[in-house]
CSV table of C-alpha atoms in Angstrom, one decimal:
chain,number,residue,atom,x,y,z
A,1481,MET,CA,0.0,0.0,0.0
A,1482,LYS,CA,1.3,3.4,-0.9
A,1483,ARG,CA,1.8,5.6,2.1
A,1484,SER,CA,0.5,9.1,2.5
A,1485,ARG,CA,2.6,12.0,3.7
A,1486,VAL,CA,1.7,13.6,6.9
A,1487,PHE,CA,0.5,16.8,5.3
A,1488,CYS,CA,-2.3,14.8,3.8
A,1489,LEU,CA,-3.5,13.3,7.0
A,1490,SER,CA,-6.4,15.6,7.4
A,1491,LEU,CA,-8.0,14.0,4.3
A,1492,LEU,CA,-7.9,10.5,5.8
A,1493,LEU,CA,-10.8,8.5,7.3
A,1494,LEU,CA,-13.8,10.8,7.0
A,1495,PHE,CA,-16.9,9.6,9.0
A,1496,PRO,CA,-20.1,11.2,7.6
A,1497,LEU,CA,-22.4,9.5,10.1
A,1498,THR,CA,-23.6,11.2,13.2
A,1499,VAL,CA,-22.1,9.7,16.4
A,1500,GLY,CA,-24.4,7.0,17.8
A,1501,LEU,CA,-26.1,6.3,14.4
A,1502,GLN,CA,-24.7,3.3,12.5
A,1503,ALA,CA,-25.7,2.2,9.0
A,1504,ALA,CA,-26.1,-1.5,8.4
A,1505,ASP,CA,-23.1,-1.5,6.0
A,1506,GLU,CA,-20.9,0.8,8.1
A,1507,LYS,CA,-17.4,-0.6,8.3
A,1508,PRO,CA,-15.1,-0.4,11.4
A,1509,ALA,CA,-12.5,2.3,11.5
A,1510,LYS,CA,-9.1,1.2,10.1
A,1511,GLN,CA,-5.5,2.2,10.6
A,1512,SER,CA,-3.7,3.8,7.7
A,1513,GLU,CA,-0.1,3.7,6.7
A,1514,GLU,CA,1.7,7.1,6.9
A,1515,THR,CA,5.1,8.6,6.7
A,1516,PHE,CA,6.5,11.4,8.8
A,1517,GLU,CA,9.6,13.4,7.8
A,1518,VAL,CA,11.8,13.8,10.8
A,1519,ALA,CA,15.1,15.7,11.1
A,1520,ASP,CA,18.0,15.4,8.7
A,1521,GLY,CA,15.9,14.0,5.8
A,1522,LYS,CA,15.0,10.9,7.7
A,1523,GLU,CA,11.5,9.4,7.5
A,1524,MET,CA,9.5,7.5,10.1
A,1525,ASP,CA,6.7,5.2,9.0
A,1526,PHE,CA,3.7,4.8,11.3
A,1527,LEU,CA,0.2,3.4,11.6
A,1528,LEU,CA,-2.6,5.9,12.3
A,1529,TYR,CA,-5.9,4.9,13.8
A,1530,LEU,CA,-8.7,7.5,13.9
A,1531,PRO,CA,-11.7,6.3,15.8
A,1532,LYS,CA,-15.2,6.0,14.4
A,1533,GLY,CA,-16.9,9.3,14.5
A,1534,TYR,CA,-13.6,11.2,14.5
A,1535,GLU,CA,-14.9,14.1,12.5
A,1536,GLN,CA,-17.9,14.6,14.8
A,1537,GLN,CA,-15.8,15.2,17.9
A,1538,GLN,CA,-13.5,18.1,18.6
A,1539,LYS,CA,-11.0,16.3,20.9
A,1540,TRP,CA,-9.9,12.7,21.2
A,1541,PRO,CA,-7.4,11.1,23.6
A,1542,LEU,CA,-4.2,10.0,22.0
A,1543,VAL,CA,-2.3,6.7,22.7
A,1544,LEU,CA,1.3,6.2,21.4
A,1545,PHE,CA,2.2,2.5,21.0
A,1546,MET,CA,5.9,1.5,20.7
A,1547,HIS,CA,6.7,-2.0,19.4
A,1548,GLY,CA,9.5,-4.3,20.4
A,1549,ALA,CA,12.8,-5.2,18.6
A,1550,GLY,CA,11.2,-8.0,16.6
A,1551,GLU,CA,8.9,-5.6,14.7
A,1552,ARG,CA,11.6,-3.2,13.4
A,1553,GLY,CA,12.0,-2.7,9.6
A,1554,ASP,CA,10.3,-1.1,6.7
A,1555,ASP,CA,7.1,-3.2,6.6
A,1556,LEU,CA,4.3,-1.8,8.7
A,1557,SER,CA,2.5,-5.1,8.7
A,1558,LEU,CA,5.1,-6.2,11.4
A,1559,VAL,CA,3.8,-3.5,13.7
A,1560,LYS,CA,0.4,-5.2,13.6
A,1561,LYS,CA,1.7,-8.3,15.3
A,1562,HIS,CA,1.1,-7.1,18.8
A,1563,GLY,CA,-0.6,-4.6,21.0
A,1564,PRO,CA,-3.3,-2.1,19.9
A,1565,PRO,CA,-2.4,-2.3,16.1
A,1566,LYS,CA,-3.1,-6.1,16.3
A,1567,LEU,CA,-6.4,-5.6,18.0
A,1568,ILE,CA,-7.5,-2.9,15.6
A,1569,GLU,CA,-6.6,-5.1,12.6
A,1570,ASN,CA,-8.8,-7.8,14.2
A,1571,GLY,CA,-11.7,-5.4,14.3
A,1572,LYS,CA,-11.5,-3.9,17.8
A,1573,GLU,CA,-12.6,-0.3,18.0
A,1574,PHE,CA,-11.0,2.2,20.5
A,1575,PRO,CA,-12.3,5.5,21.7
A,1576,PHE,CA,-9.0,7.2,21.1
A,1577,ILE,CA,-6.5,8.0,18.4
A,1578,VAL,CA,-3.6,5.4,18.1
A,1579,VAL,CA,-0.2,6.2,16.7
A,1580,SER,CA,2.1,3.3,16.1
A,1581,PRO,CA,5.5,4.2,14.6
A,1582,GLN,CA,8.0,1.7,13.3
A,1583,CYS,CA,11.6,1.7,14.3
A,1584,PRO,CA,14.0,1.0,11.4
A,1585,LYS,CA,15.8,-2.3,11.2
A,1586,GLY,CA,19.0,-2.5,13.2
A,1587,THR,CA,18.3,0.6,15.2
A,1588,TRP,CA,16.7,1.6,18.5
A,1589,TRP,CA,14.0,4.1,19.3
A,1590,VAL,CA,15.3,7.6,18.8
A,1591,THR,CA,13.4,9.6,21.5
A,1592,GLU,CA,13.6,12.9,19.7
A,1593,ASP,CA,12.1,11.5,16.5
A,1594,VAL,CA,9.2,9.9,18.3
A,1595,VAL,CA,8.5,13.1,20.2
A,1596,ALA,CA,8.6,15.1,17.0
A,1597,LEU,CA,6.0,12.7,15.5
A,1598,MET,CA,3.8,13.0,18.6
A,1599,LYS,CA,3.9,16.8,18.6
A,1600,HIS,CA,3.0,16.9,14.9
A,1601,ILE,CA,0.0,14.6,15.4
A,1602,MET,CA,-1.1,16.7,18.4
A,1603,GLN,CA,-0.9,19.8,16.2
A,1604,ILE,CA,-2.7,18.6,13.1
A,1605,HIS,CA,-5.3,16.2,14.6
A,1606,ASN,CA,-8.3,16.6,17.0
A,1607,VAL,CA,-6.2,15.6,20.0
A,1608,ASP,CA,-7.2,16.3,23.6
A,1609,LYS,CA,-3.8,17.5,24.8
A,1610,ASN,CA,-4.8,16.8,28.4
A,1611,ARG,CA,-5.2,13.1,27.6
A,1612,VAL,CA,-2.0,11.8,25.9
A,1613,TYR,CA,-0.7,8.4,26.8
A,1614,VAL,CA,2.3,6.3,26.1
A,1615,THR,CA,2.7,2.5,26.2
A,1616,GLY,CA,5.0,-0.1,24.6
A,1617,LEU,CA,6.5,-3.5,25.0
A,1618,SER,CA,10.1,-4.7,25.4
A,1619,MET,CA,12.3,-2.3,23.4
A,1620,GLY,CA,9.2,-0.2,23.3
A,1621,GLY,CA,8.8,-0.5,27.0
A,1622,ARG,CA,12.2,1.3,27.4
A,1623,GLY,CA,11.0,3.7,24.7
A,1624,THR,CA,8.0,4.4,26.9
A,1625,TRP,CA,10.2,5.4,29.8
A,1626,GLN,CA,12.3,7.6,27.5
A,1627,VAL,CA,9.5,9.4,25.7
A,1628,ALA,CA,7.7,10.0,29.0
A,1629,GLY,CA,10.9,11.6,30.3
A,1630,ALA,CA,11.1,13.8,27.2
A,1631,MET,CA,7.4,14.8,27.4
A,1632,ALA,CA,6.9,14.7,31.2
A,1633,ASP,CA,4.6,17.7,31.2
A,1634,GLU,CA,2.5,16.6,28.2
A,1635,VAL,CA,1.8,13.0,29.0
A,1636,ALA,CA,-1.1,12.1,31.3
A,1637,ALA,CA,-0.2,8.4,32.1
A,1638,ILE,CA,2.2,5.7,30.8
A,1639,ALA,CA,2.1,1.9,30.7
A,1640,PRO,CA,5.6,0.3,30.0
A,1641,ILE,CA,5.6,-3.5,29.5
A,1642,CYS,CA,8.7,-5.7,30.1
A,1643,GLY,CA,11.0,-2.9,29.1
A,1644,PRO,CA,14.7,-2.4,30.0
A,1645,SER,CA,15.1,0.2,32.7
A,1646,ASP,CA,16.2,3.8,32.3
A,1647,VAL,CA,16.9,5.3,35.7
A,1648,ALA,CA,17.9,8.6,34.2
A,1649,VAL,CA,14.3,9.6,33.7
A,1650,VAL,CA,12.9,8.7,37.1
A,1651,GLU,CA,13.2,12.2,38.5
A,1652,LYS,CA,11.4,13.6,35.5
A,1653,ILE,CA,8.4,11.2,35.5
A,1654,ALA,CA,8.0,10.8,39.3
A,1655,HIS,CA,4.7,12.8,39.1
A,1656,LEU,CA,3.1,10.6,36.4
A,1657,PRO,CA,0.5,7.9,36.8
A,1658,ILE,CA,2.4,4.7,35.9
A,1659,TRP,CA,1.4,1.1,35.5
A,1660,VAL,CA,4.2,-1.4,34.9
A,1661,PHE,CA,3.8,-4.9,33.6
A,1662,HIS,CA,6.4,-7.8,33.5
A,1663,GLY,CA,6.6,-11.6,33.5
A,1664,ALA,CA,8.2,-13.1,36.5
A,1665,LYS,CA,10.0,-15.7,34.3
A,1666,ASP,CA,11.2,-13.2,31.6
A,1667,SER,CA,14.5,-14.5,30.2
A,1668,VAL,CA,14.9,-11.7,27.7
A,1669,VAL,CA,14.5,-8.6,29.8
A,1670,LYS,CA,14.8,-9.6,33.5
A,1671,ILE,CA,12.0,-8.6,35.8
A,1672,SER,CA,14.7,-6.7,37.8
A,1673,HIS,CA,14.5,-3.9,35.3
A,1674,SER,CA,10.9,-3.1,36.1
A,1675,GLU,CA,11.5,-3.8,39.8
A,1676,ASP,CA,14.3,-1.3,39.9
A,1677,MET,CA,12.2,1.4,38.2
A,1678,VAL,CA,9.2,0.8,40.5
A,1679,LYS,CA,11.4,0.9,43.5
A,1680,LEU,CA,13.1,4.2,42.5
A,1681,LEU,CA,9.7,5.7,41.6
A,1682,LYS,CA,8.2,4.8,45.0
A,1683,GLU,CA,11.2,6.3,46.7
A,1684,LYS,CA,10.2,9.6,44.9
A,1685,GLY,CA,6.6,9.2,46.3
A,1686,ASN,CA,5.2,7.8,43.1
A,1687,GLU,CA,2.4,5.2,43.6
A,1688,ALA,CA,3.2,3.2,40.5
A,1689,LYS,CA,1.1,0.1,39.9
A,1690,PHE,CA,3.1,-3.0,39.2
A,1691,THR,CA,1.5,-6.2,37.7
A,1692,ILE,CA,3.6,-9.3,37.7
A,1693,TYR,CA,2.5,-12.4,35.7
A,1694,PRO,CA,4.0,-15.3,37.8
A,1695,GLU,CA,4.2,-17.8,34.9
A,1696,ALA,CA,4.9,-15.4,32.0
A,1697,ASN,CA,8.2,-15.3,30.2
A,1698,HIS,CA,8.9,-12.4,27.8
A,1699,ASP,CA,5.4,-12.2,26.4
A,1700,SER,CA,3.6,-10.2,29.2
A,1701,TRP,CA,2.0,-7.9,26.6
A,1702,THR,CA,-0.7,-10.1,25.1
A,1703,GLU,CA,-2.6,-10.5,28.4
A,1704,THR,CA,-2.0,-6.8,29.2
A,1705,TYR,CA,-3.3,-5.4,25.9
A,1706,ASP,CA,-6.2,-7.8,25.9
A,1707,ASN,CA,-7.3,-6.4,29.3
A,1708,GLU,CA,-9.9,-3.6,29.0
A,1709,GLU,CA,-8.9,-2.4,32.5
A,1710,LEU,CA,-5.6,-1.0,31.0
A,1711,TYR,CA,-7.5,1.3,28.6
A,1712,GLU,CA,-10.0,2.3,31.3
A,1713,TRP,CA,-7.1,3.1,33.6
A,1714,LEU,CA,-5.3,5.2,31.0
A,1715,LEU,CA,-8.4,7.2,30.1
A,1716,SER,CA,-9.1,7.9,33.7
A,1717,HIS,CA,-6.1,10.2,33.9
A,1718,LYS,CA,-5.7,13.6,32.4
A,1719,LEU,CA,-3.4,16.6,32.9
A,1720,LYS,CA,-4.5,19.1,35.5
A,1721,THR,CA,-5.3,22.5,34.0
A,1722,ASP,CA,-5.2,25.9,35.7
A,1723,GLN,CA,-9.0,25.9,35.9
A,1724,GLU,CA,-9.0,22.7,37.9
């Protein structure tokens, strides 16, 4: 599928029906393949999901999903293997925008590039800037910590899953609602990574939630993303404004 440039995003996924009214032949919202031009002439491919009724609502929550090392490359179908993109592909509908970038093969997440993408999406789409969330698995779990650290005043809540730790961001994110997930038998990213982050956060007064799957190895994300409670928890948080 040919990918659209970001300056054409406003033309994507129009929904002429009034919210709450569904035609018999109405199809579920889909995620489109897009390309964002980042610094130094580089490009970042990503999946964009606009929820049903997008055009009829002024503001929508935004969820950033960051995949793991196994989904790197230049084929966006790989990003649909896990997490929200997989669920969307299988027909699930979410009440929020989902942005799922792809990390190039042989590289790691570049925080500055992901942040640039997020800020662009927040600028050109109907995003509720008080309800922006970040989640990711494994390599994307570490990316979640790092993006949250870079956008600490713009993110409402985060959910890192089985990600390597990054203690450098603890001070910056200590005020955020955080829910961490990890498998107790993880042989790829040891559970100690999440344990260390939760311990340091609690020392800063953060009441981070920590879910441990006693029998899970590295795949602690399938059960997590299949759990509606995760999305309800994310959406329950928003940034405090001066009026509140």
